[in-house]
Short mmCIF file of C-alpha atoms and ligand atoms in Angstrom, two decimals:
data_model
loop_
_atom_site.label_atom_id
_atom_site.label_comp_id
_atom_site.label_asym_id
_atom_site.label_seq_id
_atom_site.Cartn_x
_atom_site.Cartn_y
_atom_site.Cartn_z
CA MET C 1 26.53 14.87 -26.73
CA GLU C 2 24.62 12.33 -24.16
CA GLU C 3 25.14 13.71 -20.19
CA MET C 4 27.30 11.35 -18.21
CA ILE C 5 25.37 10.21 -15.23
CA LYS C 6 27.39 8.98 -12.32
CA LYS C 7 26.08 6.99 -9.20
CA LEU C 8 24.82 9.28 -6.51
CA ASP C 9 27.33 9.58 -3.33
CA GLU C 10 28.03 11.74 -0.48
CA THR C 11 28.83 14.46 -2.51
CA SER C 12 25.30 15.26 -3.83
CA HIS C 13 22.74 17.36 -2.69
CA LEU C 14 19.96 15.67 -2.73
CA ILE C 15 18.38 14.07 0.54
CA LEU C 16 17.31 10.41 0.30
CA HIS C 17 14.44 9.40 1.70
CA ARG C 18 15.00 5.95 4.52
CA THR C 19 18.73 5.57 3.12
CA PRO C 20 21.92 5.09 5.48
CA ARG C 21 24.75 7.18 5.09
CA GLU C 22 26.84 3.97 4.59
CA ASP C 23 24.73 3.06 1.57
CA ILE C 24 25.52 6.65 0.22
CA ARG C 25 28.90 6.29 0.66
CA LYS C 26 29.32 2.95 -1.48
CA GLY C 27 27.25 4.94 -4.25
CA ILE C 28 23.35 4.96 -5.13
CA THR C 29 21.93 3.61 -8.30
CA VAL C 30 20.74 6.37 -10.25
CA ILE C 31 17.67 5.31 -12.47
CA THR C 32 17.37 7.02 -15.73
CA SER C 33 14.63 5.21 -17.48
CA GLY C 34 11.82 2.67 -18.02
CA GLU C 35 10.22 0.93 -20.42
CA GLY C 36 7.10 -1.85 -19.41
CA MET C 37 8.29 -4.05 -16.80
CA TYR C 38 12.02 -2.71 -17.18
CA VAL C 39 13.96 0.03 -15.88
CA TYR C 40 17.91 0.99 -16.95
CA ASP C 41 20.43 2.73 -14.47
CA GLN C 42 23.38 5.01 -15.06
CA ASP C 43 25.22 2.59 -16.74
CA GLY C 44 22.51 1.17 -19.23
CA LYS C 45 22.05 -1.63 -16.75
CA LYS C 46 18.32 -3.36 -17.18
CA TYR C 47 16.42 -4.63 -14.61
CA LEU C 48 13.37 -6.48 -14.39
CA ASP C 49 11.28 -4.25 -11.92
CA LEU C 50 9.52 -6.46 -9.41
CA ASN C 51 7.85 -3.98 -7.19
CA ALA C 52 6.67 -1.40 -9.76
CA GLY C 53 8.77 1.34 -8.72
CA VAL C 54 9.85 -0.40 -5.18
CA THR C 55 6.76 1.58 -3.56
CA ARG C 56 4.65 -0.40 -5.85
CA PRO C 57 2.62 2.36 -7.97
CA VAL C 58 3.46 1.34 -11.39
CA ALA C 59 0.58 -0.54 -12.51
CA ILE C 60 0.32 0.10 -16.34
CA GLY C 61 4.19 -0.19 -16.63
CA HIS C 62 6.96 2.52 -17.13
CA GLY C 63 7.27 4.90 -20.10
CA ARG C 64 3.63 5.07 -21.07
CA LYS C 65 3.33 8.15 -23.31
CA GLU C 66 -0.32 8.27 -23.20
CA ILE C 67 -0.28 9.23 -19.61
CA ALA C 68 2.26 12.02 -20.77
CA GLN C 69 -0.28 13.27 -23.43
CA ALA C 70 -2.98 13.32 -20.98
CA VAL C 71 -1.11 15.49 -18.55
CA TYR C 72 0.12 17.83 -21.67
CA ASP C 73 -3.13 18.00 -22.85
CA GLN C 74 -4.68 19.04 -19.61
CA ILE C 75 -2.09 21.93 -18.89
CA CYS C 76 -2.48 22.98 -22.51
CA LYS C 77 -6.26 23.43 -21.33
CA LEU C 78 -5.88 24.58 -17.79
CA GLY C 79 -3.04 24.06 -15.26
CA TYR C 80 -4.61 24.86 -12.01
CA TYR C 81 -7.60 26.40 -10.07
CA THR C 82 -8.63 26.26 -6.48
CA PRO C 83 -10.34 23.62 -5.21
CA CYS C 84 -12.62 26.09 -2.90
CA GLY C 85 -15.44 27.23 -4.56
CA PHE C 86 -14.72 26.40 -8.09
CA ALA C 87 -14.86 22.74 -10.02
CA THR C 88 -12.81 21.88 -12.73
CA ILE C 89 -13.54 19.05 -15.06
CA PRO C 90 -10.94 16.16 -14.37
CA PRO C 91 -11.95 15.79 -10.73
CA MET C 92 -15.55 15.88 -11.56
CA LYS C 93 -15.09 13.23 -14.08
CA LEU C 94 -12.98 11.26 -11.81
CA ALA C 95 -14.98 11.28 -8.87
CA ASP C 96 -17.98 10.30 -11.28
CA LEU C 97 -15.72 7.02 -12.69
CA LEU C 98 -15.17 6.27 -9.23
CA ALA C 99 -18.35 6.21 -7.87
CA GLU C 100 -18.94 3.96 -10.93
CA ILE C 101 -16.12 1.39 -10.36
CA VAL C 102 -15.89 1.47 -6.19
CA PRO C 103 -18.43 -1.23 -5.18
CA GLY C 104 -21.19 -0.67 -2.82
CA PRO C 105 -22.33 2.77 -0.97
CA ILE C 106 -19.21 4.67 -1.44
CA ASN C 107 -20.23 7.24 -3.85
CA LYS C 108 -18.52 10.54 -2.94
CA PHE C 109 -14.99 11.72 -3.57
CA THR C 110 -11.92 14.05 -2.90
CA PHE C 111 -8.20 14.58 -4.37
CA GLU C 112 -5.03 15.15 -2.43
CA CYS C 113 -1.46 14.99 -3.26
CA ASP C 114 -0.58 11.26 -2.05
CA GLY C 115 -1.52 8.45 0.21
CA SER C 116 -0.45 10.16 3.36
CA GLU C 117 -2.52 13.35 2.67
CA ALA C 118 -5.43 10.51 1.64
CA VAL C 119 -5.45 8.69 4.98
CA GLU C 120 -5.11 12.34 6.74
CA SER C 121 -8.20 13.82 4.74
CA ALA C 122 -10.20 10.23 5.58
CA MET C 123 -9.37 10.37 9.47
CA LYS C 124 -10.03 14.43 9.40
CA LEU C 125 -13.66 13.38 7.57
CA ALA C 126 -14.61 11.01 9.94
CA LYS C 127 -13.76 13.31 12.84
CA HIS C 128 -16.01 15.63 10.90
CA TYR C 129 -18.94 13.48 10.55
CA HIS C 130 -18.56 12.64 14.20
CA HIS C 131 -18.40 16.04 15.35
CA ALA C 132 -21.61 17.41 13.03
CA ARG C 133 -23.66 14.47 14.65
CA GLY C 134 -22.85 16.01 18.18
CA ASP C 135 -20.71 13.21 18.56
CA LYS C 136 -18.06 15.60 19.56
CA ALA C 137 -15.46 13.39 22.07
CA ARG C 138 -14.56 11.02 19.42
CA PHE C 139 -10.83 11.52 18.54
CA LYS C 140 -9.21 8.24 19.02
CA VAL C 141 -7.91 5.92 16.06
CA ILE C 142 -7.41 2.55 16.30
CA SER C 143 -5.00 0.61 13.66
CA ARG C 144 -2.83 -2.24 13.60
CA ARG C 145 0.50 -3.21 14.80
CA GLY C 146 2.48 -3.49 11.94
CA ALA C 147 0.60 -1.50 9.82
CA TYR C 148 1.75 1.90 7.66
CA HIS C 149 -0.78 4.67 7.20
CA GLY C 150 1.71 7.45 5.74
CA VAL C 151 3.78 10.00 7.43
CA ASN C 152 1.33 12.99 8.23
CA GLY C 153 0.20 14.01 11.93
CA MET C 154 -2.72 12.07 11.89
CA GLY C 155 -1.92 9.35 9.91
CA LEU C 156 1.22 9.05 11.84
CA ARG C 157 -0.53 7.87 14.94
CA ALA C 158 -1.73 4.79 13.01
CA LEU C 159 1.74 3.99 12.34
CA GLY C 160 1.98 0.59 13.78
CA THR C 161 5.67 -0.61 14.04
CA VAL C 162 7.28 1.25 11.31
CA ASN C 163 10.35 2.03 13.66
CA PRO C 164 12.26 4.13 14.45
CA MET C 165 9.95 6.33 12.13
CA ARG C 166 7.18 6.57 14.45
CA HIS C 167 9.82 6.95 17.75
CA ILE C 168 11.65 9.62 16.48
CA MET C 169 8.87 11.75 15.49
CA GLU C 170 7.17 11.49 18.99
CA PRO C 171 5.18 12.66 20.86
CA LEU C 172 2.17 12.00 17.91
CA ALA C 173 -1.03 13.46 18.15
CA PRO C 174 -2.73 11.84 20.92
CA GLY C 175 -5.38 8.82 20.31
CA GLY C 176 -3.28 6.56 18.47
CA VAL C 177 -4.45 3.10 19.73
CA PHE C 178 -3.31 -0.51 18.47
CA ALA C 179 -4.68 -3.71 17.90
CA GLU C 180 -2.98 -7.01 16.69
CA SER C 181 -2.63 -7.62 13.07
CA PRO C 182 -4.13 -10.61 11.55
CA TYR C 183 -0.45 -12.24 11.07
CA CYS C 184 -1.31 -15.98 11.50
CA TYR C 185 2.20 -17.18 10.43
CA ARG C 186 3.58 -15.70 13.55
CA CYS C 187 -0.02 -15.14 15.52
CA ALA C 188 0.82 -12.31 18.14
CA TYR C 189 -1.39 -14.39 20.90
CA GLY C 190 0.46 -17.64 19.78
CA LEU C 191 -3.19 -18.97 18.53
CA THR C 192 -3.33 -21.29 15.42
CA TYR C 193 -6.33 -20.25 12.85
CA PRO C 194 -9.17 -21.71 12.61
CA ASN C 195 -8.95 -22.70 16.34
CA CYS C 196 -8.52 -18.95 17.68
CA ASP C 197 -11.72 -17.52 17.49
CA MET C 198 -10.41 -14.83 15.42
CA ARG C 199 -9.01 -13.16 18.53
CA CYS C 200 -7.13 -10.49 16.59
CA ALA C 201 -10.70 -9.35 15.29
CA THR C 202 -12.58 -9.71 18.41
CA ASP C 203 -10.17 -8.36 20.57
CA ILE C 204 -11.12 -4.96 18.90
CA GLY C 205 -14.22 -4.88 20.94
CA ARG C 206 -12.58 -5.06 23.99
CA ILE C 207 -10.16 -2.42 23.23
CA ILE C 208 -12.78 0.07 22.66
CA GLU C 209 -14.70 -0.68 25.67
CA PHE C 210 -11.06 -0.19 27.11
CA GLU C 211 -10.53 3.29 25.51
CA ASN C 212 -14.11 4.30 25.99
CA PRO C 213 -16.64 4.06 23.14
CA GLU C 214 -17.57 7.53 23.35
CA GLN C 215 -13.93 8.67 22.28
CA VAL C 216 -13.01 6.31 19.39
CA SER C 217 -13.61 7.59 15.84
CA ILE C 218 -12.28 5.23 13.62
CA PHE C 219 -10.81 1.54 13.03
CA ILE C 220 -8.31 1.91 9.79
CA GLY C 221 -6.58 -1.10 8.20
CA GLU C 222 -5.39 -2.38 4.79
CA GLY C 223 -7.45 -5.34 2.93
CA VAL C 224 -4.31 -7.02 2.57
CA GLN C 225 -1.55 -5.46 4.76
CA GLN C 226 1.80 -4.69 3.98
CA GLY C 227 3.34 -4.67 7.13
CA PHE C 228 4.71 -8.37 7.22
CA GLY C 229 4.93 -8.89 3.38
CA ALA C 230 1.66 -8.99 1.54
CA TYR C 231 -0.65 -10.55 4.49
CA ALA C 232 -4.42 -11.23 3.54
CA PRO C 233 -6.50 -12.04 6.67
CA PRO C 234 -8.40 -15.04 6.97
CA LYS C 235 -12.14 -14.71 5.42
CA GLU C 236 -13.79 -14.21 8.76
CA TYR C 237 -11.84 -11.00 9.78
CA TRP C 238 -12.85 -8.05 7.85
CA PRO C 239 -16.96 -9.13 8.28
CA ILE C 240 -16.34 -9.27 12.49
CA VAL C 241 -14.42 -5.86 12.38
CA ARG C 242 -17.34 -4.56 10.70
CA LYS C 243 -20.25 -5.95 13.18
CA ILE C 244 -17.59 -4.31 15.87
CA CYS C 245 -17.45 -1.05 14.35
CA ASP C 246 -20.91 -0.69 13.51
CA GLN C 247 -21.78 -1.80 17.32
CA TYR C 248 -19.87 0.93 18.54
CA GLY C 249 -20.52 3.51 16.05
CA VAL C 250 -16.87 3.60 14.79
CA LEU C 251 -16.52 4.40 11.18
CA LEU C 252 -14.16 1.58 9.26
CA ILE C 253 -11.59 3.19 6.73
CA MET C 254 -10.02 0.58 4.34
CA ASP C 255 -6.62 1.88 3.43
CA GLU C 256 -6.50 0.83 -0.36
CA VAL C 257 -3.45 3.04 -1.21
CA ILE C 258 -1.63 -0.31 -2.09
CA CYS C 259 -4.09 -2.70 -2.75
CA GLY C 260 -6.37 -0.14 -4.92
CA PHE C 261 -6.46 -0.38 -8.52
CA GLY C 262 -5.80 -4.06 -9.18
CA ARG C 263 -2.93 -5.05 -7.24
CA THR C 264 -4.86 -7.91 -5.40
CA GLY C 265 -6.80 -9.09 -8.18
CA LYS C 266 -9.92 -7.11 -8.26
CA MET C 267 -9.99 -3.50 -8.24
CA PHE C 268 -10.45 -3.04 -4.65
CA ALA C 269 -8.99 -5.55 -1.89
CA PHE C 270 -12.17 -5.06 -0.08
CA GLU C 271 -14.11 -6.76 -2.69
CA HIS C 272 -12.14 -9.95 -1.44
CA PHE C 273 -13.84 -9.84 1.86
CA ASN C 274 -17.01 -9.51 2.36
CA VAL C 275 -17.10 -6.02 3.67
CA GLU C 276 -18.23 -2.44 3.11
CA PRO C 277 -16.12 0.07 4.32
CA ASP C 278 -17.25 3.63 5.37
CA LEU C 279 -14.45 5.47 3.71
CA ILE C 280 -11.63 4.18 1.49
CA THR C 281 -8.41 5.69 1.01
CA MET C 282 -6.44 5.60 -2.25
CA ALA C 283 -3.15 6.34 -3.97
CA LYS C 284 -0.42 5.03 -6.27
CA CYS C 285 -1.68 2.97 -8.73
CA ILE C 286 -4.54 5.65 -9.00
CA THR C 287 -1.98 7.38 -11.32
CA SER C 288 0.37 4.27 -11.73
CA GLY C 289 2.97 6.72 -9.90
CA TYR C 290 3.30 8.84 -13.28
CA VAL C 291 1.90 12.16 -11.02
CA PRO C 292 1.38 12.28 -7.45
CA LEU C 293 -2.15 11.87 -6.36
CA GLY C 294 -4.30 10.48 -3.50
CA ALA C 295 -8.10 10.33 -2.86
CA VAL C 296 -10.74 9.86 -0.43
CA GLY C 297 -14.06 8.13 -0.92
CA CYS C 298 -16.94 7.99 1.63
CA THR C 299 -20.52 6.98 1.85
CA ASP C 300 -23.36 9.43 1.35
CA GLU C 301 -23.99 8.49 4.99
CA VAL C 302 -20.73 10.13 5.89
CA MET C 303 -21.11 13.50 4.41
CA LYS C 304 -24.78 13.71 4.91
CA PRO C 305 -24.38 15.75 8.46
CA ILE C 306 -21.31 17.69 6.95
CA ASP C 307 -22.46 20.88 5.57
CA SER C 308 -19.06 22.05 4.24
CA PHE C 309 -15.70 20.01 4.42
CA VAL C 310 -13.95 22.43 6.57
CA HIS C 311 -10.53 21.70 4.86
CA LEU C 312 -8.48 23.27 2.05
CA HIS C 313 -5.19 22.33 0.18
CA THR C 314 -3.84 24.12 -2.77
CA TYR C 315 -3.33 21.43 -4.91
CA GLY C 316 -6.63 19.76 -3.54
CA ASN C 317 -8.87 18.43 -6.46
CA HIS C 318 -6.13 19.08 -8.81
CA PRO C 319 -6.93 18.93 -12.69
CA VAL C 320 -3.76 17.64 -13.71
CA PRO C 321 -3.22 14.30 -11.46
CA CYS C 322 -6.83 13.90 -12.28
CA ALA C 323 -6.60 14.02 -16.00
CA ALA C 324 -3.54 11.47 -15.36
CA ALA C 325 -5.70 9.36 -13.35
CA LEU C 326 -8.74 8.91 -15.77
CA LYS C 327 -6.08 7.96 -18.58
CA ASN C 328 -4.49 5.24 -16.32
CA ILE C 329 -7.50 3.74 -15.15
CA GLU C 330 -8.90 3.67 -18.80
CA ILE C 331 -5.49 1.83 -19.68
CA LEU C 332 -6.20 -0.60 -16.53
CA GLN C 333 -9.59 -1.26 -18.13
CA LYS C 334 -8.89 -1.33 -21.74
CA GLU C 335 -5.94 -3.77 -21.29
CA LYS C 336 -7.53 -5.80 -18.63
CA LEU C 337 -5.00 -5.21 -16.50
CA VAL C 338 -7.05 -6.13 -13.09
CA GLU C 339 -7.91 -9.85 -14.81
CA ASN C 340 -4.40 -10.01 -15.74
CA SER C 341 -3.43 -9.38 -11.87
CA ALA C 342 -5.63 -12.28 -10.58
CA GLU C 343 -4.26 -14.70 -13.61
CA MET C 344 -0.73 -14.12 -13.25
CA GLY C 345 -0.80 -13.84 -9.53
CA LYS C 346 -2.04 -17.26 -9.70
CA TYR C 347 0.72 -18.23 -11.43
CA PHE C 348 3.17 -16.54 -9.51
CA LEU C 349 1.86 -17.87 -6.68
CA ASP C 350 2.34 -21.49 -8.00
CA GLY C 351 5.71 -20.75 -8.99
CA LEU C 352 6.51 -19.36 -5.63
CA ARG C 353 5.50 -22.51 -4.13
CA THR C 354 8.11 -24.75 -5.75
CA LEU C 355 10.47 -22.96 -3.59
CA GLU C 356 8.85 -24.36 -0.27
CA HIS C 357 11.30 -27.10 -0.16
CA HIS C 358 14.46 -24.46 0.95
CA PRO C 359 15.02 -24.85 4.49
CA ILE C 360 14.84 -21.06 5.11
CA VAL C 361 11.28 -20.37 3.13
CA GLY C 362 8.49 -20.34 5.72
CA GLU C 363 5.37 -19.33 4.26
CA ILE C 364 4.79 -18.45 0.70
CA ARG C 365 1.37 -16.19 0.24
CA GLY C 366 -0.13 -13.57 -1.83
CA LEU C 367 -3.50 -12.54 -3.39
CA GLY C 368 -3.19 -10.79 -7.17
CA LEU C 369 0.18 -9.53 -8.31
CA TRP C 370 1.28 -9.10 -4.63
CA THR C 371 2.92 -12.12 -3.08
CA ALA C 372 5.73 -12.85 -0.32
CA ILE C 373 8.12 -15.40 0.74
CA ASP C 374 8.07 -15.07 4.39
CA PHE C 375 11.46 -16.68 5.69
CA THR C 376 12.29 -18.24 9.03
CA VAL C 377 15.34 -19.80 10.45
CA ASP C 378 13.25 -22.51 12.06
CA LYS C 379 10.50 -23.98 10.04
CA LYS C 380 9.10 -25.62 13.07
CA SER C 381 9.19 -22.62 15.52
CA ARG C 382 8.96 -20.00 12.84
CA LEU C 383 11.78 -17.72 14.51
CA PRO C 384 12.36 -14.41 12.42
CA PHE C 385 14.90 -14.42 9.79
CA PRO C 386 17.69 -11.71 10.00
CA ALA C 387 17.18 -8.66 8.09
CA ASP C 388 20.84 -8.59 7.25
CA ARG C 389 20.58 -11.88 5.22
CA LEU C 390 17.33 -10.46 3.44
CA ILE C 391 19.49 -7.59 2.41
CA ARG C 392 21.86 -10.18 1.07
CA MET C 393 19.27 -11.59 -1.07
CA VAL C 394 17.87 -8.35 -2.09
CA GLU C 395 21.46 -7.21 -3.14
CA SER C 396 22.24 -10.73 -4.83
CA ALA C 397 18.96 -10.55 -7.04
CA LYS C 398 20.00 -6.80 -7.91
CA ALA C 399 23.13 -8.01 -9.11
CA LYS C 400 21.19 -10.56 -11.48
CA GLY C 401 18.88 -7.62 -12.85
CA PHE C 402 16.24 -8.06 -10.76
CA ILE C 403 14.58 -5.25 -8.30
CA ILE C 404 12.95 -6.62 -5.06
CA LYS C 405 12.43 -5.83 -1.55
CA PHE C 406 12.09 -7.14 1.92
CA MET C 407 9.05 -6.25 4.61
CA GLY C 408 9.42 -7.75 7.79
CA CYS C 409 10.85 -11.54 7.20
CA ALA C 410 9.64 -11.31 3.66
CA ILE C 411 10.64 -10.72 0.40
CA GLU C 412 7.92 -9.44 -1.58
CA PHE C 413 6.97 -8.80 -5.27
CA ALA C 414 4.19 -6.38 -6.56
CA PRO C 415 5.31 -6.08 -10.24
CA PRO C 416 3.33 -3.74 -12.59
CA LEU C 417 0.39 -5.33 -13.58
CA ILE C 418 1.47 -6.25 -17.21
CA ILE C 419 4.15 -8.73 -16.28
CA CYS C 420 3.75 -12.18 -18.02
CA ARG C 421 4.51 -15.79 -17.51
CA GLU C 422 8.25 -15.69 -18.92
CA GLU C 423 9.01 -12.76 -16.74
CA ILE C 424 7.60 -14.65 -13.66
CA ASP C 425 9.48 -17.95 -15.16
CA ALA C 426 12.68 -15.92 -14.65
CA THR C 427 11.99 -14.43 -11.46
CA ILE C 428 11.31 -17.99 -9.92
CA ALA C 429 14.26 -19.24 -11.29
CA MET C 430 16.34 -16.11 -9.95
CA MET C 431 14.85 -16.60 -6.59
CA ASP C 432 15.76 -20.42 -6.44
CA GLN C 433 19.38 -19.50 -6.95
CA VAL C 434 19.40 -16.48 -4.68
CA ILE C 435 17.68 -18.61 -1.79
CA ALA C 436 20.06 -21.45 -2.34
CA SER C 437 23.01 -19.54 -2.17
CA GLU C 438 21.88 -17.89 1.26
CA GLY C 439 21.88 -21.53 2.13
CA VAL C 440 20.57 -23.07 5.53
CA PRO C 441 19.19 -21.83 8.80
CA TYR C 442 22.18 -20.77 11.13
C1 LIG M 501 -1.31 1.68 3.12
C2 LIG M 501 -0.69 2.88 2.68
N1 LIG M 501 -1.54 3.91 3.48
C3 LIG M 501 -0.81 5.40 3.23
C4 LIG M 501 0.40 5.31 2.53
C5 LIG M 501 0.91 6.66 2.35
O1 LIG M 501 1.37 6.93 0.82
P1 LIG M 501 2.26 8.19 0.35
O2 LIG M 501 3.78 7.30 0.48
O3 LIG M 501 1.68 8.15 -1.08
O4 LIG M 501 2.05 9.05 1.20
C6 LIG M 501 1.25 4.11 2.09
C7 LIG M 501 2.63 4.17 1.66
O5 LIG M 501 3.27 3.51 1.40
C8 LIG M 501 0.88 2.98 2.20
O6 LIG M 501 1.42 1.77 2.11
#
């Protein structure tokens, strides 16, 4: 007989992440299965998953047996061996494949358990590079207000404004320095693009000067930023940042943890912006979330002075998730899902633009299958939209069988890359209703 599954409540022994006690008291939906674009809960209710597992990894859709088979085959052959002093086949193959598909000089790769560890290791590799060249004072990390780069020690110091997480964990590793984000819709300087001289980018030079150029190790940012809801910067932004980093000998890490593997309509987001980073971090869509994996890529130039990367994770370069990643990337390529992300992303954006007439819709934006509606209570002044009203819209969509999420003042969509026109049409119609019932600015 099938096991009866109940909603999770306060009698459960499981600690959830970032879930208020009040929500647990009301009962938490248990997702029990998934197939393609859809997931099912404890009562058999079906949801269209518009955020690819909510944290956005599930690029190839749910329930793909090919990944299960690849994992099974690898475990039968070899389940584990150390990353130190020995190698195994799947991470070697995955590094070769990534060297082929990551454009530009990024050519060397190492594998970790998730995005936070990838960010951590990229920062350590950068510090290692400076240290090996005798540049031993460099330890400061510049990131952007509003950014998120994971939960580990070094990465935590690049946690822009994901509060209260950062405040609770303080004091953080010293050396975290913040620049403003390129969030033109609500520019931190009160300027209007293009009449702004790209202050958010050029200020990074001033910040480096103030912090002492000899102490700055890296600048880290996402090509398209999660923080305010799928924000792509103006085209000038990344080339200016690259130039400033070069001027001061600062390494540029582009965080592809969300963007990588097709999310923005290209394999990697940095391909949109005419920029070549020194290091990239990857996770999420690298395995479509089926098993945990993070990765760091860097140029030969970064590795050149490093004799041995003084680092050791038991689960580094793990053969099983690397086997899953190889199969996942094969599916992404065979089914042309990066191309689908570009095509369906445009279609999605056009659909969302039909919602611009609602008085609370501020800005519609996105790149590939990462789109967002930024809400406001005043279209003219662009005043922020209250979180409780965003939560109400998310709940209303869920009641209708659609899983969406909010980020900043925006509702965000990052569906599996297999989404088709009919599912997008249904989403736009649903959002039209949800926004209309949220009514007018008040
Ligand atoms: C840009 C970025 N970097 C790093 C991370 C951390 O990745 P993980 O949650 O896999 O540790 C995240 C997680 O959402 C992220 O969005």
